[in-house]
Short mmCIF file of C-alpha atoms in Angstrom, two decimals:
data_model
loop_
_atom_site.label_atom_id
_atom_site.label_comp_id
_atom_site.label_asym_id
_atom_site.label_seq_id
_atom_site.Cartn_x
_atom_site.Cartn_y
_atom_site.Cartn_z
CA MET G 1308 0.00 -0.01 -0.02
CA LYS G 1309 1.31 3.41 -0.97
CA LEU G 1310 1.27 6.64 1.05
CA PHE G 1311 -0.70 8.55 -1.65
CA LYS G 1312 -2.95 7.03 -4.27
CA LYS G 1313 -3.53 10.14 -6.40
CA LEU G 1314 -1.51 13.11 -7.57
CA LYS G 1315 -4.10 15.41 -6.01
CA GLU G 1316 -3.35 13.96 -2.55
CA ARG G 1317 0.35 14.59 -3.05
CA LEU G 1318 -0.23 18.19 -4.15
CA ILE G 1319 -2.49 18.89 -1.12
CA PHE G 1320 0.11 17.48 1.24
CA LEU G 1321 2.86 19.54 -0.35
CA LEU G 1322 0.73 22.71 -0.22
CA VAL G 1323 0.04 22.15 3.50
CA LEU G 1324 3.81 21.78 4.11
CA ILE G 1325 4.59 24.90 2.08
CA LEU G 1326 1.98 26.81 4.15
CA ILE G 1327 3.55 25.56 7.41
CA PHE G 1328 7.00 26.46 6.12
CA GLY G 1329 5.79 29.93 5.12
CA ILE G 1330 4.23 30.56 8.55
CA ASN G 1331 7.43 29.50 10.31
CA LEU G 1332 9.51 31.59 7.96
CA LEU G 1333 7.36 34.69 8.65
CA TYR G 1334 7.63 34.00 12.39
CA GLU G 1335 11.43 33.83 12.16
CA TYR G 1336 11.55 37.00 10.06
CA GLN G 1337 9.50 38.85 12.68
CA LYS G 1338 11.94 37.74 15.38
CA TYR G 1339 14.80 38.84 13.12
CA CYS G 1340 13.28 42.31 12.59
CA GLU G 1341 12.79 42.73 16.37
CA PHE G 1342 16.42 41.64 16.90
CA MET G 1343 17.75 44.07 14.32
CA ASP G 1344 15.61 46.97 15.62
CA LEU G 1345 17.45 46.77 18.92
CA GLY G 1346 20.71 47.56 17.14
CA GLU G 1347 23.75 47.46 19.43
CA GLN G 1348 22.64 45.48 22.44
CA ASN G 1349 23.63 43.55 25.50
CA LEU G 1350 23.09 39.81 25.47
CA LYS G 1351 23.36 37.21 28.21
CA ALA G 1352 24.94 34.05 26.86
CA LYS G 1353 26.71 30.88 27.85
CA ILE G 1354 30.17 30.08 26.44
CA GLU G 1355 29.91 26.78 24.59
CA GLN G 1356 33.43 26.74 23.14
CA VAL G 1357 36.57 28.83 23.32
CA TYR G 1358 39.85 28.45 21.47
CA THR G 1359 42.87 30.52 20.40
CA LYS G 1360 43.69 31.67 16.86
CA GLU G 1361 46.54 33.75 15.47
CA LYS G 1362 46.53 36.39 12.71
CA ASN G 1363 49.42 38.64 11.67
CA GLY G 1364 51.45 37.41 14.59
CA LYS G 1365 48.76 38.34 17.14
CA LYS G 1366 46.77 35.78 19.12
CA TYR G 1367 43.11 36.19 20.11
CA SER G 1368 40.27 34.11 21.54
CA VAL G 1369 37.34 32.84 19.50
CA LEU G 1370 34.20 32.23 21.49
CA ARG G 1371 31.04 30.32 20.55
CA LEU G 1372 28.15 31.61 22.66
CA ASP G 1373 24.62 30.33 23.17
CA ALA G 1374 22.14 33.23 23.51
CA GLY G 1375 19.05 30.98 23.66
CA ASP G 1376 17.29 31.77 20.34
CA PHE G 1377 20.56 31.45 18.45
CA LYS G 1378 24.27 30.80 18.78
CA PHE G 1379 26.98 33.15 17.56
CA TYR G 1380 30.72 33.46 17.31
CA SER G 1381 32.71 36.45 18.52
CA THR G 1382 36.28 37.31 19.36
CA SER G 1383 38.23 38.75 22.28
CA ARG G 1384 41.82 39.93 22.69
CA ALA G 1385 41.86 38.42 26.20
CA LEU G 1386 43.64 35.06 26.31
CA ASN G 1387 42.85 32.29 28.79
CA LYS G 1388 40.28 34.55 30.46
CA PHE G 1389 37.11 32.76 29.39
CA HIS G 1390 36.19 29.09 29.78
CA LYS G 1391 33.46 26.75 28.68
CA ASN G 1392 30.12 26.86 30.47
CA GLU G 1393 30.75 30.30 31.95
CA PHE G 1394 27.97 32.88 31.63
CA VAL G 1395 28.75 36.34 30.26
CA ASN G 1396 27.18 39.65 29.37
CA VAL G 1397 28.31 40.70 25.94
CA LEU G 1398 27.78 43.92 23.98
CA VAL G 1399 27.28 42.97 20.33
CA GLN G 1400 26.80 44.83 17.08
CA ASN G 1401 24.33 43.16 14.70
CA LEU G 1402 24.70 45.48 11.63
CA ASP G 1403 26.07 42.75 9.39
CA VAL G 1404 23.62 39.97 10.38
CA LYS G 1405 21.45 39.05 7.47
CA PHE G 1406 18.15 37.16 7.66
CA THR G 1407 19.76 33.98 6.30
CA HIS G 1408 22.39 34.25 9.03
CA TYR G 1409 19.75 34.62 11.73
CA LEU G 1410 17.63 31.80 10.24
CA SER G 1411 20.61 29.44 10.34
CA LYS G 1412 20.81 30.02 14.09
CA SER G 1413 24.63 30.30 13.89
CA PHE G 1414 26.53 33.41 12.80
CA PHE G 1415 29.26 35.88 13.73
CA MET G 1416 28.84 39.17 15.62
CA PRO G 1417 31.65 41.49 16.82
CA ALA G 1418 31.73 42.04 20.57
CA PHE G 1419 33.00 45.12 22.40
CA ASP G 1420 32.62 44.19 26.07
CA ILE G 1421 32.51 40.65 27.49
CA ASP G 1422 32.04 40.42 31.21
CA LYS G 1423 31.64 37.31 33.28
CA ILE G 1424 28.53 37.05 35.38
CA LYS G 1425 27.48 34.72 38.15
CA SER G 1426 26.69 31.26 36.76
CA GLU G 1427 23.03 30.52 36.49
CA ASN G 1428 21.50 27.13 37.29
CA LEU G 1429 23.01 24.59 34.93
CA SER G 1430 20.76 22.74 32.52
CA THR G 1431 20.20 19.00 32.96
CA SER G 1432 22.47 18.39 29.98
CA ASP G 1433 25.27 20.42 31.56
CA LYS G 1434 24.92 18.63 34.88
CA ILE G 1435 25.20 15.26 33.17
CA ALA G 1436 28.19 16.57 31.18
CA GLN G 1437 29.94 17.49 34.47
CA LYS G 1438 29.48 13.96 35.73
CA ILE G 1439 30.90 12.61 32.50
CA TYR G 1440 33.97 14.82 32.73
CA ALA G 1441 34.52 13.78 36.34
CA GLN G 1442 35.04 10.20 35.22
CA HIS G 1443 37.98 11.09 32.90
CA GLU G 1444 41.37 12.48 33.83
CA GLY G 1445 41.99 14.41 30.62
CA GLU G 1446 39.71 17.02 29.07
CA LYS G 1447 39.91 15.39 25.65
CA MET G 1448 38.22 12.13 26.72
CA GLY G 1449 35.64 13.96 28.78
CA ASN G 1450 34.81 16.09 25.75
CA PHE G 1451 34.69 12.98 23.53
CA PHE G 1452 32.00 11.26 25.63
CA ALA G 1453 30.13 14.51 26.33
CA ALA G 1454 29.90 14.92 22.53
CA LEU G 1455 29.03 11.25 22.07
CA PHE G 1456 26.17 11.27 24.57
CA LEU G 1457 25.04 14.88 24.77
CA ALA G 1458 26.12 16.48 21.43
CA LYS G 1459 28.38 18.95 23.27
CA PRO G 1460 30.71 21.11 21.11
CA ILE G 1461 33.95 19.37 20.28
CA MET G 1462 37.30 20.97 21.07
CA ARG G 1463 39.56 21.69 18.07
CA GLU G 1464 42.21 19.09 18.92
CA LEU G 1465 39.62 16.33 19.31
CA ARG G 1466 37.90 17.44 16.10
CA ASP G 1467 41.15 16.99 14.17
CA ASP G 1468 41.59 13.50 15.64
CA ILE G 1469 38.02 12.52 14.71
CA MET G 1470 38.39 13.87 11.17
CA HIS G 1471 41.62 11.90 10.62
CA LEU G 1472 39.85 8.72 11.71
CA GLY G 1473 36.76 9.49 9.64
CA VAL G 1474 34.38 8.78 12.51
CA SER G 1475 32.61 12.14 12.67
CA HIS G 1476 29.24 10.56 11.89
CA LEU G 1477 29.64 8.25 14.87
CA VAL G 1478 30.40 11.04 17.36
CA ALA G 1479 27.75 13.39 15.92
CA ILE G 1480 24.50 12.01 17.30
CA SER G 1481 22.34 10.65 14.44
CA GLY G 1482 20.59 7.63 13.13
CA TYR G 1483 23.36 5.29 14.24
CA HIS G 1484 22.72 6.30 17.85
CA LEU G 1485 18.93 6.03 17.48
CA GLY G 1486 19.32 2.54 16.09
CA VAL G 1487 21.50 1.48 19.02
CA ILE G 1488 19.08 3.07 21.53
CA MET G 1489 16.09 1.32 19.90
CA SER G 1490 17.89 -2.00 19.95
CA PHE G 1491 18.88 -1.53 23.61
CA VAL G 1492 15.31 -0.71 24.65
CA PHE G 1493 14.04 -3.75 22.78
CA PHE G 1494 16.68 -5.96 24.39
CA VAL G 1495 15.76 -4.76 27.92
CA PHE G 1496 12.00 -4.09 27.76
CA ALA G 1497 10.57 -6.44 25.08
CA PRO G 1498 10.76 -9.53 27.33
CA ILE G 1499 9.13 -7.57 30.17
CA PHE G 1500 6.29 -6.34 28.00
CA LYS G 1501 5.88 -9.80 26.53
CA ALA G 1502 5.46 -11.39 29.98
CA ILE G 1503 3.08 -8.63 31.24
CA ASN G 1504 0.93 -8.64 28.11
CA SER G 1505 0.65 -12.41 27.91
CA LYS G 1506 -0.57 -12.52 31.54
CA PHE G 1507 -2.71 -9.41 31.81
CA TYR G 1508 -3.30 -8.02 28.30
CA PRO G 1509 -3.15 -10.94 25.82
CA TRP G 1510 -4.84 -8.88 23.12
CA ARG G 1511 -2.00 -6.35 23.03
CA ASN G 1512 1.06 -6.61 20.85
CA PHE G 1513 4.19 -6.37 23.06
CA LYS G 1514 6.32 -5.19 20.09
CA PHE G 1515 3.98 -2.22 19.59
CA ASP G 1516 4.26 -1.21 23.25
CA THR G 1517 8.07 -1.58 23.13
CA PHE G 1518 8.24 0.63 20.04
CA VAL G 1519 6.10 3.29 21.73
CA LEU G 1520 8.40 3.31 24.73
CA ALA G 1521 11.51 3.45 22.57
CA PHE G 1522 10.20 6.45 20.66
CA PHE G 1523 9.17 8.16 23.89
CA ILE G 1524 12.71 7.69 25.25
CA GLY G 1525 14.08 8.91 21.95
CA THR G 1526 11.90 12.07 22.09
CA MET G 1527 12.98 12.87 25.67
CA TYR G 1528 16.58 12.38 24.59
CA LEU G 1529 16.07 14.74 21.63
CA PHE G 1530 14.91 17.52 23.92
CA LEU G 1531 17.76 16.82 26.31
CA LEU G 1532 20.17 17.29 23.36
CA GLY G 1533 18.47 20.46 22.21
CA LEU G 1534 16.91 19.36 18.90
CA VAL G 1535 20.17 18.18 17.25
CA PRO G 1536 19.40 18.25 13.46
CA SER G 1537 20.77 14.81 12.57
CA PHE G 1538 19.03 13.13 15.49
CA LEU G 1539 15.83 15.06 14.77
CA ARG G 1540 15.82 13.69 11.24
CA ALA G 1541 16.44 10.13 12.41
CA LEU G 1542 13.75 10.22 15.08
CA SER G 1543 11.21 11.90 12.75
CA MET G 1544 11.84 9.27 10.15
CA GLY G 1545 11.57 6.52 12.72
CA ILE G 1546 8.21 7.73 14.10
CA PHE G 1547 6.81 8.47 10.66
CA GLY G 1548 7.88 5.09 9.37
CA PHE G 1549 6.39 3.36 12.40
CA VAL G 1550 2.99 5.09 11.86
CA LEU G 1551 3.01 4.11 8.19
CA LEU G 1552 4.01 0.53 8.98
CA CYS G 1553 1.16 0.19 11.44
CA ARG G 1554 -1.20 1.26 8.64
CA GLY G 1555 0.31 -1.20 6.15
CA ILE G 1556 1.93 1.56 4.01
CA LYS G 1557 5.21 0.96 2.20
CA ILE G 1558 8.00 2.79 4.07
CA LEU G 1559 11.10 1.93 2.01
CA SER G 1560 10.33 4.37 -0.71
CA PHE G 1561 11.95 7.60 -1.82
CA GLU G 1562 8.58 9.34 -1.61
CA THR G 1563 8.33 8.55 2.07
CA LEU G 1564 11.93 9.71 2.52
CA PHE G 1565 11.21 12.99 0.75
CA MET G 1566 8.12 13.55 2.87
CA VAL G 1567 10.01 13.11 6.10
CA TYR G 1568 12.71 15.61 4.96
CA SER G 1569 10.01 18.08 3.90
CA ILE G 1570 8.11 17.82 7.21
CA CYS G 1571 11.33 18.47 9.17
CA VAL G 1572 12.21 21.54 7.08
CA ALA G 1573 8.63 22.88 7.13
CA PHE G 1574 8.55 22.89 10.94
CA PHE G 1575 12.24 23.80 11.44
CA PRO G 1576 13.40 26.07 8.56
CA HIS G 1577 16.90 26.47 10.03
CA LEU G 1578 17.59 22.85 8.98
CA LEU G 1579 18.07 24.21 5.49
CA PHE G 1580 21.40 25.59 6.69
CA SER G 1581 22.41 22.61 8.84
CA LEU G 1582 25.40 20.67 7.60
CA GLY G 1583 24.61 17.81 10.01
CA PHE G 1584 21.10 17.57 8.64
CA TYR G 1585 22.44 17.46 5.03
CA PHE G 1586 24.91 14.66 5.82
CA SER G 1587 22.26 12.73 7.71
CA CYS G 1588 19.75 12.98 4.84
CA PHE G 1589 22.30 12.17 2.18
CA GLY G 1590 23.54 9.13 4.10
CA VAL G 1591 20.05 7.69 4.46
CA PHE G 1592 19.39 8.44 0.79
CA PHE G 1593 22.35 6.29 -0.20
CA ILE G 1594 21.15 3.48 2.05
CA TYR G 1595 17.83 3.54 0.20
CA VAL G 1596 19.64 3.59 -3.18
CA TYR G 1597 21.63 0.54 -2.20
CA VAL G 1598 18.58 -1.36 -0.85
CA LEU G 1599 16.57 -0.49 -3.99
CA HIS G 1600 19.13 -1.72 -6.51
CA PHE G 1601 21.09 -4.35 -4.62
CA GLY G 1602 18.90 -5.42 -1.74
CA ASP G 1603 18.03 -8.77 -3.35
CA LYS G 1604 21.53 -9.60 -4.61
CA PHE G 1605 23.25 -10.94 -1.48
CA ASN G 1606 22.63 -12.48 1.91
CA TYR G 1607 22.68 -10.56 5.18
CA PHE G 1608 26.42 -11.16 5.82
CA TRP G 1609 27.52 -9.65 2.52
CA HIS G 1610 25.02 -6.79 2.83
CA GLY G 1611 26.60 -5.94 6.15
CA ILE G 1612 29.89 -5.46 4.31
CA PHE G 1613 28.81 -4.06 0.97
CA LEU G 1614 26.31 -1.54 2.38
CA ASN G 1615 29.05 -0.19 4.70
CA LEU G 1616 31.47 0.19 1.77
CA TYR G 1617 28.87 1.71 -0.52
CA VAL G 1618 27.75 4.46 1.87
CA PHE G 1619 31.33 5.22 2.87
CA PHE G 1620 32.52 5.89 -0.68
CA ALA G 1621 29.24 7.45 -1.90
CA MET G 1622 29.45 10.03 0.95
CA GLN G 1623 33.15 10.82 0.36
CA VAL G 1624 32.69 13.63 -2.18
CA ALA G 1625 30.19 15.51 0.02
CA VAL G 1626 32.31 15.04 3.12
CA THR G 1627 35.57 16.04 1.37
CA TYR G 1628 33.96 19.18 -0.12
CA PHE G 1629 33.32 20.59 3.39
CA PHE G 1630 36.30 18.90 5.12
CA PRO G 1631 39.11 18.62 2.50
CA LEU G 1632 41.19 16.14 4.44
CA ILE G 1633 42.20 12.77 2.98
CA THR G 1634 44.18 10.17 4.92
CA PRO G 1635 44.32 6.32 4.89
CA THR G 1636 43.28 6.22 8.55
CA GLN G 1637 39.78 7.23 7.42
CA PHE G 1638 39.29 3.58 6.35
CA PHE G 1639 39.23 2.79 10.06
CA VAL G 1640 35.57 3.84 10.02
CA LEU G 1641 34.69 0.67 8.02
CA VAL G 1642 35.62 -1.36 11.12
CA ALA G 1643 34.46 1.28 13.65
CA ASN G 1644 30.87 1.12 12.31
CA TYR G 1645 30.61 -2.46 13.59
CA ILE G 1646 32.49 -1.86 16.87
CA PHE G 1647 30.27 1.16 17.63
CA VAL G 1648 27.18 -1.08 17.94
CA ILE G 1649 28.75 -2.67 21.04
CA PHE G 1650 30.91 0.24 22.21
CA TYR G 1651 28.10 2.88 22.46
CA PRO G 1652 25.71 1.04 24.81
CA LEU G 1653 28.64 -0.47 26.77
CA SER G 1654 30.27 2.90 27.42
CA PHE G 1655 26.86 4.30 28.37
CA VAL G 1656 26.38 1.61 31.02
CA LEU G 1657 29.93 2.05 32.29
CA HIS G 1658 29.32 5.78 32.76
CA LEU G 1659 26.14 5.06 34.70
CA PHE G 1660 28.23 3.10 37.22
CA GLY G 1661 31.05 5.60 37.33
CA TRP G 1662 33.52 3.49 35.29
CA GLY G 1663 33.49 5.65 32.15
CA GLY G 1664 37.28 6.10 32.08
CA ILE G 1665 38.15 2.38 31.55
CA PHE G 1666 38.83 2.77 27.81
CA ASP G 1667 40.55 6.18 27.99
CA GLU G 1668 44.12 4.96 27.42
CA ILE G 1669 43.34 2.84 24.37
CA LEU G 1670 40.96 5.44 22.97
CA LEU G 1671 43.63 8.17 23.24
CA LYS G 1672 46.10 6.01 21.34
CA ILE G 1673 43.54 5.35 18.57
CA LEU G 1674 42.50 8.98 18.33
CA GLU G 1675 46.06 10.28 18.18
CA PHE G 1676 47.30 7.74 15.66
CA ARG G 1677 48.39 9.39 12.40
CA LEU G 1678 49.29 8.37 8.88
CA PRO G 1679 50.29 10.78 6.07
CA SER G 1680 47.41 13.13 5.07
CA TRP G 1681 46.81 15.64 2.33
CA GLN G 1682 44.33 18.35 1.45
CA PHE G 1683 42.03 17.61 -1.46
CA HIS G 1684 39.82 20.53 -2.48
CA ILE G 1685 36.70 19.80 -4.53
CA SER G 1686 35.26 22.64 -6.62
CA THR G 1687 31.68 23.80 -6.07
CA TRP G 1688 30.53 22.95 -9.60
CA TYR G 1689 31.90 19.39 -9.14
CA PHE G 1690 30.09 19.12 -5.79
CA VAL G 1691 26.81 20.36 -7.24
CA CYS G 1692 27.04 18.07 -10.28
CA PHE G 1693 27.78 15.06 -8.02
CA ASN G 1694 24.70 15.84 -5.89
CA ILE G 1695 22.48 15.98 -9.01
CA LEU G 1696 23.98 12.81 -10.44
CA ALA G 1697 23.49 10.99 -7.08
CA LEU G 1698 19.74 11.87 -7.12
CA PHE G 1699 19.43 10.04 -10.47
CA GLY G 1700 20.88 6.97 -8.75
CA ALA G 1701 17.43 6.50 -7.21
CA LYS G 1702 16.14 5.73 -10.74
CA PHE G 1703 19.01 4.19 -12.65
CA ARG G 1704 21.12 1.31 -11.37
CA PHE G 1705 24.18 2.09 -13.53
CA ILE G 1706 24.33 5.57 -11.95
CA ALA G 1707 23.99 3.99 -8.47
CA LEU G 1708 27.05 1.90 -9.39
CA ILE G 1709 29.03 4.94 -10.58
CA VAL G 1710 28.41 7.17 -7.53
CA PRO G 1711 30.81 5.40 -5.08
CA ILE G 1712 33.56 5.41 -7.69
CA PHE G 1713 33.80 9.20 -7.31
CA GLY G 1714 34.50 8.57 -3.62
CA VAL G 1715 37.23 6.10 -4.50
CA LEU G 1716 38.82 8.77 -6.74
CA CYS G 1717 39.16 11.12 -3.77
CA PHE G 1718 41.77 8.75 -2.31
CA ILE G 1719 43.51 8.19 -5.66
#
């Protein structure tokens, strides 16, 4: 059974989404106008990240600040004065902020005065992050697990390590994490629901109840993270697919995939500017392409290998365009994808019992391992052409076969 039977139904659905998107866009524009009318203004913000840069022989601090409705970058000549999670009053000038910048929820504003203020009550996410840091001797490993579990900003040194290993998609909370969370919930609660339902509610399906619980936990986790785009996409797709499946509607279709993306953007327009959302969507798209053209060609064992290879190389052009780093150590991710399924829930349980630092020594050695690397810059026209070509892979098998070859060429 298909989602829509007639073209008219599709058009009505799209018109409703366009209307919702327009309303949200107008709402954001109204907020933008109010923000701009204030001109030079004082903002209260929390420092999410701070690092040092150098220009013309002079060092300065770069700060990423969370002002609530948006996050912005600014600079300060003061070195080693500000630290993560501190609260500040900052005088900013918004003259160069365009509507697209404001809509993206992340932009730059020059600051004139940055003064520390008394810390306010920490959020639940920050309190959990503190407990995670307390279980690790070094800041790097604390930051690694805070990013892995709570989507906290990653320090520059750790970001370089992750990029060299090619495991950014595993650290950035997305569909991988949701899949592990769902599996963990099923492993723990499915037997409990099965026993309860068989004794007291034999007419109920224990799998349905377990799915509802898993999505409820996923939704609470999403709000704890602060609506992380990649996880928002994954959870939205999971819930939408579950509803369709319960109604006997085909879910492994590009139309369903497009609808989920459209719904997310209609309700959250800033996702149009989210790199994490783009990577997440493109990655799932390639999974669908693989399943469509090659899903009936091999057994589960070979699918586990070939799907991993296919998505890795198919994504390489998009990843390299934004992060032009190529190194042989990035092939480590082909193994890490399998290890992660065990490592993620295991490390979560260890942190619950205060043993989160057990793997620190070996993880540091893995993260800091280096092989020769080089910069490979992809032109914008090449990137755009690749994206268009990849879309045709949904229709033509020979194009689906060609797409990962472009990723192989990045290493050659």
